[in-house]
Structure formats: structure tokens, C-alpha cells
PDB file of C-alpha atoms in Angstrom:
ATOM      1  CA  MET A   1      -3.026  24.231   4.780  1.00  0.00           C
ATOM      2  CA  PHE A   2      -1.930  24.468   8.381  1.00  0.00           C
ATOM      3  CA  PRO A   3       1.335  22.782   9.357  1.00  0.00           C
ATOM      4  CA  VAL A   4       1.018  19.647  11.432  1.00  0.00           C
ATOM      5  CA  TYR A   5       3.243  19.920  14.487  1.00  0.00           C
ATOM      6  CA  PRO A   6       4.907  16.734  15.721  1.00  0.00           C
ATOM      7  CA  HIS A   7       4.051  17.412  19.366  1.00  0.00           C
ATOM      8  CA  ALA A   8       0.356  17.739  18.473  1.00  0.00           C
ATOM      9  CA  GLN A   9       0.106  14.230  17.001  1.00  0.00           C
ATOM     10  CA  LYS A  10      -0.974  11.144  18.884  1.00  0.00           C
ATOM     11  CA  PRO A  11       1.656   8.395  19.151  1.00  0.00           C
ATOM     12  CA  GLN A  12      -0.486   6.079  17.017  1.00  0.00           C
ATOM     13  CA  PHE A  13      -0.161   8.571  14.119  1.00  0.00           C
ATOM     14  CA  TYR A  14       3.584   7.899  13.796  1.00  0.00           C
ATOM     15  CA  ARG A  15       3.199   4.180  14.350  1.00  0.00           C
ATOM     16  CA  ASP A  16       0.656   3.926  11.527  1.00  0.00           C
ATOM     17  CA  LEU A  17       2.725   5.917   9.047  1.00  0.00           C
ATOM     18  CA  TYR A  18       5.940   4.094   9.899  1.00  0.00           C
ATOM     19  CA  LEU A  19       4.743   0.522  10.322  1.00  0.00           C
ATOM     20  CA  GLU A  20       1.491   0.318   8.370  1.00  0.00           C
ATOM     21  CA  GLU A  21       2.251   2.590   5.398  1.00  0.00           C
ATOM     22  CA  GLY A  22       5.967   1.755   5.440  1.00  0.00           C
ATOM     23  CA  LEU A  23       7.126   5.365   5.218  1.00  0.00           C
ATOM     24  CA  SER A  24      10.620   6.313   6.368  1.00  0.00           C
ATOM     25  CA  ALA A  25      11.202   8.914   9.076  1.00  0.00           C
ATOM     26  CA  ALA A  26      12.289  11.380   6.379  1.00  0.00           C
ATOM     27  CA  GLN A  27       9.113  10.723   4.370  1.00  0.00           C
ATOM     28  CA  ILE A  28       6.940  11.243   7.457  1.00  0.00           C
ATOM     29  CA  ALA A  29       8.800  14.469   8.260  1.00  0.00           C
ATOM     30  CA  ASP A  30       8.243  15.756   4.717  1.00  0.00           C
ATOM     31  CA  ARG A  31       4.553  14.880   4.918  1.00  0.00           C
ATOM     32  CA  ILE A  32       3.874  16.697   8.191  1.00  0.00           C
ATOM     33  CA  GLY A  33       6.425  19.511   7.827  1.00  0.00           C
ATOM     34  CA  CYS A  34       8.850  18.831  10.657  1.00  0.00           C
ATOM     35  CA  SER A  35      12.376  17.496  11.043  1.00  0.00           C
ATOM     36  CA  LYS A  36      13.371  13.875  10.620  1.00  0.00           C
ATOM     37  CA  THR A  37      14.926  14.042  14.104  1.00  0.00           C
ATOM     38  CA  ALA A  38      11.566  14.951  15.650  1.00  0.00           C
ATOM     39  CA  VAL A  39       9.927  11.961  13.977  1.00  0.00           C
ATOM     40  CA  LEU A  40      12.723   9.601  15.058  1.00  0.00           C
ATOM     41  CA  GLU A  41      12.390  10.849  18.636  1.00  0.00           C
ATOM     42  CA  LYS A  42       8.622  10.166  18.627  1.00  0.00           C
ATOM     43  CA  LEU A  43       9.212   6.663  17.238  1.00  0.00           C
ATOM     44  CA  ARG A  44      12.005   5.972  19.754  1.00  0.00           C
ATOM     45  CA  ARG A  45       9.765   6.978  22.666  1.00  0.00           C
ATOM     46  CA  GLN A  46       7.229   4.405  21.496  1.00  0.00           C
ATOM     47  CA  GLY A  47       9.902   1.718  21.344  1.00  0.00           C
ATOM     48  CA  ILE A  48       9.746   1.475  17.560  1.00  0.00           C
ATOM     49  CA  ARG A  49      13.037   0.502  15.982  1.00  0.00           C
ATOM     50  CA  ASN A  50      14.073  -0.078  12.413  1.00  0.00           C
ATOM     51  CA  ARG A  51      13.425  -3.634  11.290  1.00  0.00           C
ATOM     52  CA  PRO A  52      15.474  -5.629   8.760  1.00  0.00           C
ATOM     53  CA  GLY A  53      14.315  -5.352   5.164  1.00  0.00           C
ATOM     54  CA  ARG A  54      12.566  -1.986   5.570  1.00  0.00           C
ATOM     55  CA  LYS A  55      14.963  -0.183   3.275  1.00  0.00           C
ATOM     56  CA  THR A  56      14.793  -2.814   0.552  1.00  0.00           C
ATOM     57  CA  ASP A  57      11.018  -2.986   0.113  1.00  0.00           C
ATOM     58  CA  PRO A  58      10.559  -2.806  -3.704  1.00  0.00           C
ATOM     59  CA  SER A  59       7.496  -0.561  -3.416  1.00  0.00           C
ATOM     60  CA  ASN A  60       9.342   1.955  -1.194  1.00  0.00           C
ATOM     61  CA  TYR A  61      13.058   1.411  -1.880  1.00  0.00           C
ATOM     62  CA  LYS A  62      15.218   3.642   0.306  1.00  0.00           C
ATOM     63  CA  LEU A  63      18.792   2.628  -0.513  1.00  0.00           C
ATOM     64  CA  HIS A  64      20.797   4.813  -2.879  1.00  0.00           C
ATOM     65  CA  GLU A  65      21.871   2.162  -5.388  1.00  0.00           C
ATOM     66  CA  PRO A  66      19.325  -0.399  -6.620  1.00  0.00           C
ATOM     67  CA  PRO A  67      20.418  -3.995  -7.271  1.00  0.00           C
ATOM     68  CA  TYR A  68      21.779  -4.742 -10.734  1.00  0.00           C
ATOM     69  CA  GLY A  69      18.871  -5.469 -13.062  1.00  0.00           C
ATOM     70  CA  PHE A  70      16.661  -2.778 -11.519  1.00  0.00           C
ATOM     71  CA  SER A  71      16.345   0.998 -11.640  1.00  0.00           C
ATOM     72  CA  LYS A  72      14.831   3.228  -8.999  1.00  0.00           C
ATOM     73  CA  ARG A  73      11.943   5.507 -10.057  1.00  0.00           C
ATOM     74  CA  ASP A  74       9.909   7.542  -7.597  1.00  0.00           C
ATOM     75  CA  GLY A  75      11.154   5.382  -4.734  1.00  0.00           C
ATOM     76  CA  LYS A  76      10.107   2.124  -6.406  1.00  0.00           C
ATOM     77  CA  LEU A  77      12.191  -0.599  -8.036  1.00  0.00           C
ATOM     78  CA  VAL A  78      11.438  -1.187 -11.721  1.00  0.00           C
ATOM     79  CA  VAL A  79      13.044  -3.716 -14.046  1.00  0.00           C
ATOM     80  CA  ASN A  80      15.865  -2.351 -16.212  1.00  0.00           C
ATOM     81  CA  LYS A  81      15.646  -4.402 -19.428  1.00  0.00           C
ATOM     82  CA  ALA A  82      19.198  -3.654 -20.604  1.00  0.00           C
ATOM     83  CA  GLU A  83      20.702  -4.703 -17.276  1.00  0.00           C
ATOM     84  CA  MET A  84      18.411  -7.736 -17.073  1.00  0.00           C
ATOM     85  CA  ARG A  85      19.789  -9.015 -20.406  1.00  0.00           C
ATOM     86  CA  ILE A  86      23.273  -8.859 -18.916  1.00  0.00           C
ATOM     87  CA  CYS A  87      22.057 -10.673 -15.785  1.00  0.00           C
ATOM     88  CA  ARG A  88      20.636 -13.493 -17.930  1.00  0.00           C
ATOM     89  CA  MET A  89      23.892 -13.674 -19.881  1.00  0.00           C
ATOM     90  CA  VAL A  90      25.973 -13.903 -16.682  1.00  0.00           C
ATOM     91  CA  VAL A  91      23.809 -16.706 -15.275  1.00  0.00           C
ATOM     92  CA  GLU A  92      23.829 -18.584 -18.568  1.00  0.00           C
ATOM     93  CA  LEU A  93      27.608 -18.303 -19.067  1.00  0.00           C
ATOM     94  CA  ARG A  94      28.233 -19.504 -15.508  1.00  0.00           C
ATOM     95  CA  GLU A  95      25.703 -22.352 -15.412  1.00  0.00           C
ATOM     96  CA  LYS A  96      25.889 -23.664 -18.973  1.00  0.00           C
ATOM     97  CA  GLY A  97      29.385 -22.561 -19.952  1.00  0.00           C
ATOM     98  CA  GLY A  98      31.020 -23.244 -16.593  1.00  0.00           C
ATOM     99  CA  MET A  99      33.007 -20.025 -16.899  1.00  0.00           C
ATOM    100  CA  SER A 100      34.663 -18.273 -13.955  1.00  0.00           C
ATOM    101  CA  PHE A 101      33.477 -14.837 -12.896  1.00  0.00           C
ATOM    102  CA  ARG A 102      36.639 -13.258 -14.280  1.00  0.00           C
ATOM    103  CA  ALA A 103      36.187 -15.044 -17.632  1.00  0.00           C
ATOM    104  CA  ILE A 104      32.584 -13.841 -17.775  1.00  0.00           C
ATOM    105  CA  GLY A 105      33.772 -10.285 -17.092  1.00  0.00           C
ATOM    106  CA  LEU A 106      36.247 -10.561 -19.977  1.00  0.00           C
ATOM    107  CA  GLU A 107      33.500 -11.954 -22.217  1.00  0.00           C
ATOM    108  CA  LEU A 108      31.237  -9.004 -21.393  1.00  0.00           C
ATOM    109  CA  GLU A 109      34.102  -6.643 -22.227  1.00  0.00           C
ATOM    110  CA  GLU A 110      34.737  -8.429 -25.547  1.00  0.00           C
ATOM    111  CA  ARG A 111      31.062  -8.027 -26.434  1.00  0.00           C
ATOM    112  CA  HIS A 112      31.432  -4.279 -25.701  1.00  0.00           C
ATOM    113  CA  LEU A 113      28.795  -4.328 -22.962  1.00  0.00           C
ATOM    114  CA  THR A 114      29.259  -1.476 -20.535  1.00  0.00           C
ATOM    115  CA  ASN A 115      28.549  -1.631 -16.822  1.00  0.00           C
ATOM    116  CA  ARG A 116      26.095   0.606 -14.998  1.00  0.00           C
ATOM    117  CA  ARG A 117      28.595   3.465 -14.968  1.00  0.00           C
ATOM    118  CA  GLY A 118      29.036   3.285 -18.735  1.00  0.00           C
ATOM    119  CA  LEU A 119      32.522   1.790 -18.467  1.00  0.00           C
ATOM    120  CA  LEU A 120      33.808  -1.196 -20.395  1.00  0.00           C
ATOM    121  CA  VAL A 121      35.199  -2.807 -17.240  1.00  0.00           C
ATOM    122  CA  TRP A 122      33.706  -5.795 -15.432  1.00  0.00           C
ATOM    123  CA  SER A 123      35.294  -7.001 -12.199  1.00  0.00           C
ATOM    124  CA  HIS A 124      34.904 -10.564 -10.996  1.00  0.00           C
ATOM    125  CA  GLY A 125      33.258  -9.205  -7.835  1.00  0.00           C
ATOM    126  CA  THR A 126      30.522  -7.424  -9.775  1.00  0.00           C
ATOM    127  CA  VAL A 127      29.906 -10.453 -11.965  1.00  0.00           C
ATOM    128  CA  GLY A 128      29.787 -12.676  -8.868  1.00  0.00           C
ATOM    129  CA  ARG A 129      27.224 -10.439  -7.137  1.00  0.00           C
ATOM    130  CA  ILE A 130      25.055 -10.461 -10.254  1.00  0.00           C
ATOM    131  CA  PHE A 131      25.262 -14.252 -10.457  1.00  0.00           C
ATOM    132  CA  ARG A 132      24.477 -14.836  -6.782  1.00  0.00           C
ATOM    133  CA  ARG A 133      21.462 -12.523  -6.947  1.00  0.00           C
ATOM    134  CA  TRP A 134      19.970 -14.015 -10.121  1.00  0.00           C
ATOM    135  CA  ALA A 135      21.043 -17.680 -10.154  1.00  0.00           C
ATOM    136  CA  GLY A 136      17.941 -19.854 -10.188  1.00  0.00           C
ATOM    137  CA  LYS A 137      15.628 -16.863 -10.644  1.00  0.00           C
ATOM    138  CA  LEU A 138      15.943 -16.234 -14.382  1.00  0.00           C
TER     139      LEU A 138
END
């Protein structure tokens, strides 16, 4: 296979890959065998800028750490059943039990449920983020 040089491509080529297929600049660069910088320069010259929500598309998730309750596999978000059970428990303890985030964290520790890092420590901030993400959705 011959390498595809960035200067040999029509501007529409980058636009289609970036906007239509939803690929990142790094993914486009890997596909055509050039640098990410070259792709970004081509996109910039066309006036294409990053738009909000691009990095959090579940079918092409680009952030390093997925939200609690999900795992990242092959660039896609998939449900993590073990974490989802904890999410349900947090929402239930807060809504039905009226517990504070810190009290929920202590309850999770008492039940010997570890966090994503495998530690038996739950901060009120982590519990609060889980609740805000999943309240009304589970």
C-alpha cells in the first residue's frame, strides 16, 4: 500500500473524516500515515474547529478516563456492571435514604466495596459526581 500524503488530499477528505466519520486528528493521521500536526493544520486552514461534545461521543470516546459506570474498550464506552451496581446503590441511598454523600461513602466502605482504583476509600466528591450523573437515569 502506498502512503497517502497529507498535501495530496483534497480539503473535503479531511472534512469528511473529521466531521462525518467523527475521527480525531490523531485517528486521521494514523489512517493516512502522517503527523497529527499536519492534519490539524489542514483542518485549521478550512476553518474547522473542535466542537463541544466531540471527545465524549460514546461510539468514539477520546477522553482518558470514562465516566463511573462505564469502561472504555476499543475507543467505545461499554457498561461496567460492577460499577453500575454501585451507581444504583448511591442513587438509592441518596434518594430513598436521604443520606449525605459522605455517609454514602462510609456505607460503601463498610460494605467493603472498592472504588475504581481498587481502594476501600470513597470521598464525598466522588460519590457526589456519581449521584449527579445517574440521578433520575437509573
